[in-house]
mmCIF file of C-alpha atoms in Angstrom:
data_model
loop_
_atom_site.group_PDB
_atom_site.id
_atom_site.type_symbol
_atom_site.label_atom_id
_atom_site.label_comp_id
_atom_site.label_asym_id
_atom_site.label_seq_id
_atom_site.Cartn_x
_atom_site.Cartn_y
_atom_site.Cartn_z
ATOM 1 C CA LEU A 1 -0.016 0.001 -0.013
ATOM 2 C CA THR A 2 1.001 3.570 -0.697
ATOM 3 C CA ALA A 3 1.409 6.052 2.196
ATOM 4 C CA PRO A 4 -1.893 7.674 1.343
ATOM 5 C CA GLN A 5 -3.602 4.399 1.127
ATOM 6 C CA LEU A 6 -2.231 3.127 4.398
ATOM 7 C CA ALA A 7 -3.166 6.443 6.118
ATOM 8 C CA ALA A 8 -6.780 6.097 4.884
ATOM 9 C CA TYR A 9 -6.926 2.364 6.014
ATOM 10 C CA ASP A 10 -5.631 3.314 9.471
ATOM 11 C CA TYR A 11 -8.172 6.127 9.652
ATOM 12 C CA PHE A 12 -11.065 3.773 8.834
ATOM 13 C CA ILE A 13 -9.786 1.140 11.305
ATOM 14 C CA ARG A 14 -9.767 3.667 14.080
ATOM 15 C CA TRP A 15 -13.142 5.059 13.065
ATOM 16 C CA MET A 16 -14.714 1.454 13.133
ATOM 17 C CA LYS A 17 -13.185 0.842 16.569
ATOM 18 C CA GLU A 18 -14.701 4.094 17.828
ATOM 19 C CA LEU A 19 -18.139 3.127 16.417
ATOM 20 C CA SER A 20 -18.076 -0.287 17.815
ATOM 21 C CA SER A 21 -16.988 0.636 21.252
ATOM 22 C CA PRO A 22 -19.600 0.035 24.081
ATOM 23 C CA SER A 23 -19.763 3.708 24.946
ATOM 24 C CA ALA A 24 -20.536 4.747 21.235
ATOM 25 C CA ALA A 25 -24.227 3.940 21.415
ATOM 26 C CA LYS A 26 -26.650 2.042 23.467
ATOM 27 C CA CYS A 27 -27.916 -1.109 21.653
ATOM 28 C CA SER A 28 -31.582 -1.040 21.085
ATOM 29 C CA HIS A 29 -33.506 -4.087 19.836
ATOM 30 C CA SER A 30 -36.884 -2.395 19.683
ATOM 31 C CA THR A 31 -38.676 -1.924 16.419
ATOM 32 C CA PRO A 32 -40.311 1.302 15.045
ATOM 33 C CA CYS A 33 -43.164 -0.880 13.677
ATOM 34 C CA PRO A 34 -46.052 -1.452 16.222
ATOM 35 C CA SER A 35 -47.683 -4.860 16.430
ATOM 36 C CA ASN A 36 -50.483 -4.507 18.842
ATOM 37 C CA ASP A 37 -51.071 -0.811 19.257
ATOM 38 C CA GLU A 38 -52.537 1.684 16.835
ATOM 39 C CA LEU A 39 -50.332 2.849 13.955
ATOM 40 C CA PRO A 40 -49.170 6.366 14.879
ATOM 41 C CA ASP A 41 -49.242 9.329 12.629
ATOM 42 C CA LEU A 42 -46.587 9.273 10.006
ATOM 43 C CA THR A 43 -44.246 11.977 8.692
ATOM 44 C CA LEU A 44 -43.362 12.013 4.963
ATOM 45 C CA VAL A 45 -40.315 14.103 4.091
ATOM 46 C CA THR A 46 -39.788 14.638 0.374
ATOM 47 C CA ASP A 47 -37.393 16.453 -1.847
ATOM 48 C CA ALA A 48 -36.417 16.593 -5.490
ATOM 49 C CA SER A 49 -33.530 18.048 -7.480
ATOM 50 C CA ARG A 50 -32.624 18.204 -11.168
ATOM 51 C CA SER A 51 -31.067 14.837 -11.015
ATOM 52 C CA GLY A 52 -33.418 12.825 -8.760
ATOM 53 C CA GLY A 53 -35.819 12.724 -5.843
ATOM 54 C CA GLY A 54 -36.375 10.895 -2.575
ATOM 55 C CA PHE A 55 -38.431 10.539 0.526
ATOM 56 C CA LEU A 56 -38.382 9.272 4.070
ATOM 57 C CA VAL A 57 -41.278 7.980 6.110
ATOM 58 C CA LEU A 58 -40.859 8.534 9.769
ATOM 59 C CA ARG A 59 -42.918 7.188 12.593
ATOM 60 C CA GLY A 60 -44.627 9.883 14.570
ATOM 61 C CA SER A 61 -44.899 13.685 13.945
ATOM 62 C CA VAL A 62 -43.234 16.740 14.986
ATOM 63 C CA GLU A 63 -44.893 19.854 16.526
ATOM 64 C CA GLY A 64 -46.139 22.310 13.919
ATOM 65 C CA GLY A 65 -44.451 20.649 11.074
ATOM 66 C CA SER A 66 -41.026 21.934 12.117
ATOM 67 C CA GLU A 67 -37.859 20.162 11.128
ATOM 68 C CA THR A 68 -36.636 20.420 14.801
ATOM 69 C CA GLY A 69 -37.075 16.821 16.230
ATOM 70 C CA LEU A 70 -37.140 14.900 13.025
ATOM 71 C CA ALA A 71 -33.837 13.305 13.829
ATOM 72 C CA ASP A 72 -35.546 11.714 16.832
ATOM 73 C CA LEU A 73 -38.236 10.014 14.923
ATOM 74 C CA PRO A 74 -37.587 6.464 13.773
ATOM 75 C CA MET A 75 -37.370 5.898 10.073
ATOM 76 C CA LEU A 76 -39.773 3.298 8.650
ATOM 77 C CA CYS A 77 -38.694 3.441 5.122
ATOM 78 C CA GLY A 78 -37.263 5.770 2.344
ATOM 79 C CA ASP A 79 -35.993 5.682 -1.114
ATOM 80 C CA ALA A 80 -33.884 7.822 -3.451
ATOM 81 C CA PHE A 81 -34.174 7.623 -7.213
ATOM 82 C CA ARG A 82 -32.767 9.224 -10.366
ATOM 83 C CA TRP A 83 -35.045 10.834 -12.990
ATOM 84 C CA SER A 84 -35.177 9.645 -16.424
ATOM 85 C CA ARG A 85 -33.987 11.874 -19.242
ATOM 86 C CA THR A 86 -37.595 12.990 -19.913
ATOM 87 C CA GLN A 87 -38.276 13.650 -16.212
ATOM 88 C CA ARG A 88 -35.229 15.834 -15.762
ATOM 89 C CA ASN A 89 -36.818 18.299 -18.218
ATOM 90 C CA PHE A 90 -40.036 18.544 -16.025
ATOM 91 C CA HIS A 91 -40.776 21.721 -14.096
ATOM 92 C CA SER A 92 -39.363 21.615 -10.660
ATOM 93 C CA ASN A 93 -42.945 21.416 -9.236
ATOM 94 C CA ARG A 94 -43.703 18.395 -11.260
ATOM 95 C CA ARG A 95 -40.568 16.643 -9.981
ATOM 96 C CA GLU A 96 -41.349 17.599 -6.456
ATOM 97 C CA LEU A 97 -44.928 16.258 -6.814
ATOM 98 C CA LEU A 98 -43.692 13.032 -8.312
ATOM 99 C CA SER A 99 -41.441 12.558 -5.267
ATOM 100 C CA LEU A 100 -44.512 13.239 -3.095
ATOM 101 C CA VAL A 101 -46.547 10.578 -4.962
ATOM 102 C CA VAL A 102 -43.779 7.931 -4.543
ATOM 103 C CA GLY A 103 -43.629 8.685 -0.841
ATOM 104 C CA LEU A 104 -47.458 8.609 -0.361
ATOM 105 C CA ARG A 105 -47.480 5.239 -2.149
ATOM 106 C CA ALA A 106 -44.876 3.960 0.369
ATOM 107 C CA CYS A 107 -47.081 5.332 3.257
ATOM 108 C CA ALA A 108 -50.090 3.640 1.744
ATOM 109 C CA ASP A 109 -48.266 0.323 1.552
ATOM 110 C CA LEU A 110 -47.206 0.726 5.275
ATOM 111 C CA VAL A 111 -50.757 1.455 6.440
ATOM 112 C CA CYS A 112 -52.083 -1.486 4.241
ATOM 113 C CA HIS A 113 -49.393 -3.824 5.702
ATOM 114 C CA TYR A 114 -50.238 -2.839 9.182
ATOM 115 C CA PHE A 115 -54.022 -3.362 8.766
ATOM 116 C CA THR A 116 -53.538 -6.608 6.988
ATOM 117 C CA ASN A 117 -51.079 -8.153 9.407
ATOM 118 C CA SER A 118 -52.127 -6.808 12.840
ATOM 119 C CA LYS A 119 -53.704 -9.210 15.338
ATOM 120 C CA ASN A 120 -57.085 -7.412 14.968
ATOM 121 C CA SER A 121 -57.147 -7.411 11.212
ATOM 122 C CA SER A 122 -60.803 -8.420 10.926
ATOM 123 C CA ASP A 123 -62.071 -5.182 12.562
ATOM 124 C CA CYS A 124 -60.193 -2.737 10.140
ATOM 125 C CA GLY A 125 -63.140 -0.344 10.068
ATOM 126 C CA SER A 126 -63.086 0.523 13.793
ATOM 127 C CA ARG A 127 -59.431 1.439 13.824
ATOM 128 C CA ARG A 128 -58.072 4.978 13.555
ATOM 129 C CA ARG A 129 -56.359 5.746 10.264
ATOM 130 C CA PRO A 130 -53.086 7.628 10.674
ATOM 131 C CA LYS A 131 -52.519 11.050 9.617
ATOM 132 C CA VAL A 132 -49.548 11.764 7.141
ATOM 133 C CA HIS A 133 -47.795 14.923 7.921
ATOM 134 C CA VAL A 134 -46.092 16.184 4.679
ATOM 135 C CA LEU A 135 -42.815 18.152 4.812
ATOM 136 C CA SER A 136 -41.296 19.540 1.718
ATOM 137 C CA ASP A 137 -39.289 22.668 0.682
ATOM 138 C CA ASN A 138 -41.733 23.223 -2.187
ATOM 139 C CA LYS A 139 -44.846 25.455 -1.495
ATOM 140 C CA ALA A 140 -46.823 24.174 -4.297
ATOM 141 C CA VAL A 141 -46.478 20.456 -3.129
ATOM 142 C CA ILE A 142 -47.506 21.529 0.391
ATOM 143 C CA HIS A 143 -50.481 23.281 -1.107
ATOM 144 C CA TRP A 144 -51.414 20.461 -3.414
ATOM 145 C CA SER A 145 -50.935 17.851 -0.674
ATOM 146 C CA ARG A 146 -53.523 19.776 1.478
ATOM 147 C CA GLU A 147 -56.113 19.719 -1.398
ATOM 148 C CA ASP A 148 -58.486 16.859 -2.003
ATOM 149 C CA ALA A 149 -58.281 15.249 -5.295
ATOM 150 C CA PRO A 150 -61.555 16.604 -6.867
ATOM 151 C CA ALA A 151 -60.663 20.157 -5.921
ATOM 152 C CA LEU A 152 -57.076 19.769 -6.966
ATOM 153 C CA PHE A 153 -57.876 18.499 -10.496
ATOM 154 C CA SER A 154 -61.188 19.798 -11.531
ATOM 155 C CA SER A 155 -60.271 23.469 -10.824
ATOM 156 C CA GLY A 156 -58.346 23.666 -14.104
ATOM 157 C CA GLN A 157 -56.576 26.815 -12.750
ATOM 158 C CA ALA A 158 -53.142 25.863 -14.138
ATOM 159 C CA LEU A 159 -51.688 23.960 -17.077
ATOM 160 C CA GLU A 160 -49.296 22.380 -14.699
ATOM 161 C CA LYS A 161 -52.162 20.868 -12.659
ATOM 162 C CA ARG A 162 -53.690 19.236 -15.797
ATOM 163 C CA ALA A 163 -50.334 17.902 -16.835
ATOM 164 C CA LEU A 164 -49.990 16.247 -13.316
ATOM 165 C CA THR A 165 -53.239 14.676 -13.654
ATOM 166 C CA ARG A 166 -52.064 12.738 -16.683
ATOM 167 C CA LEU A 167 -48.852 11.749 -14.966
ATOM 168 C CA VAL A 168 -50.170 10.834 -11.545
ATOM 169 C CA LEU A 169 -53.793 9.542 -12.052
#
């Protein structure tokens, strides 16, 4: 090994020792997925850029939609993806909304899985459905996520909304 490679190797070995020391972190064998209790509210964090998008689904919610406290919420799932050549040319609002839709589909899968596999799966109608709190850096996505589908797509106020109807629905 060359001197820089040896230095990098030594650095990583020391770093791994530091991470694996008993004082580094307390070991927790709990799961963020409930088995018998109600499914808590979910927080969906989405973002998109020119090259790709992504989302995180967190268990719980933070006060007032603030980013403070997000790091304390356990992550249930997340994904990052690259846009196709065509999608890269979409308007930024459209890319942000596509990230939101992918994240909402993941939330729907989690809720469906919970209702199907919980001990009381036969009485689905009586259980509280969780709220999904959406956090995004795009005001249009936040506005659109608060609208119900008929109001969003029947108003016809913007060409972008009609284009999204074709892409999403």
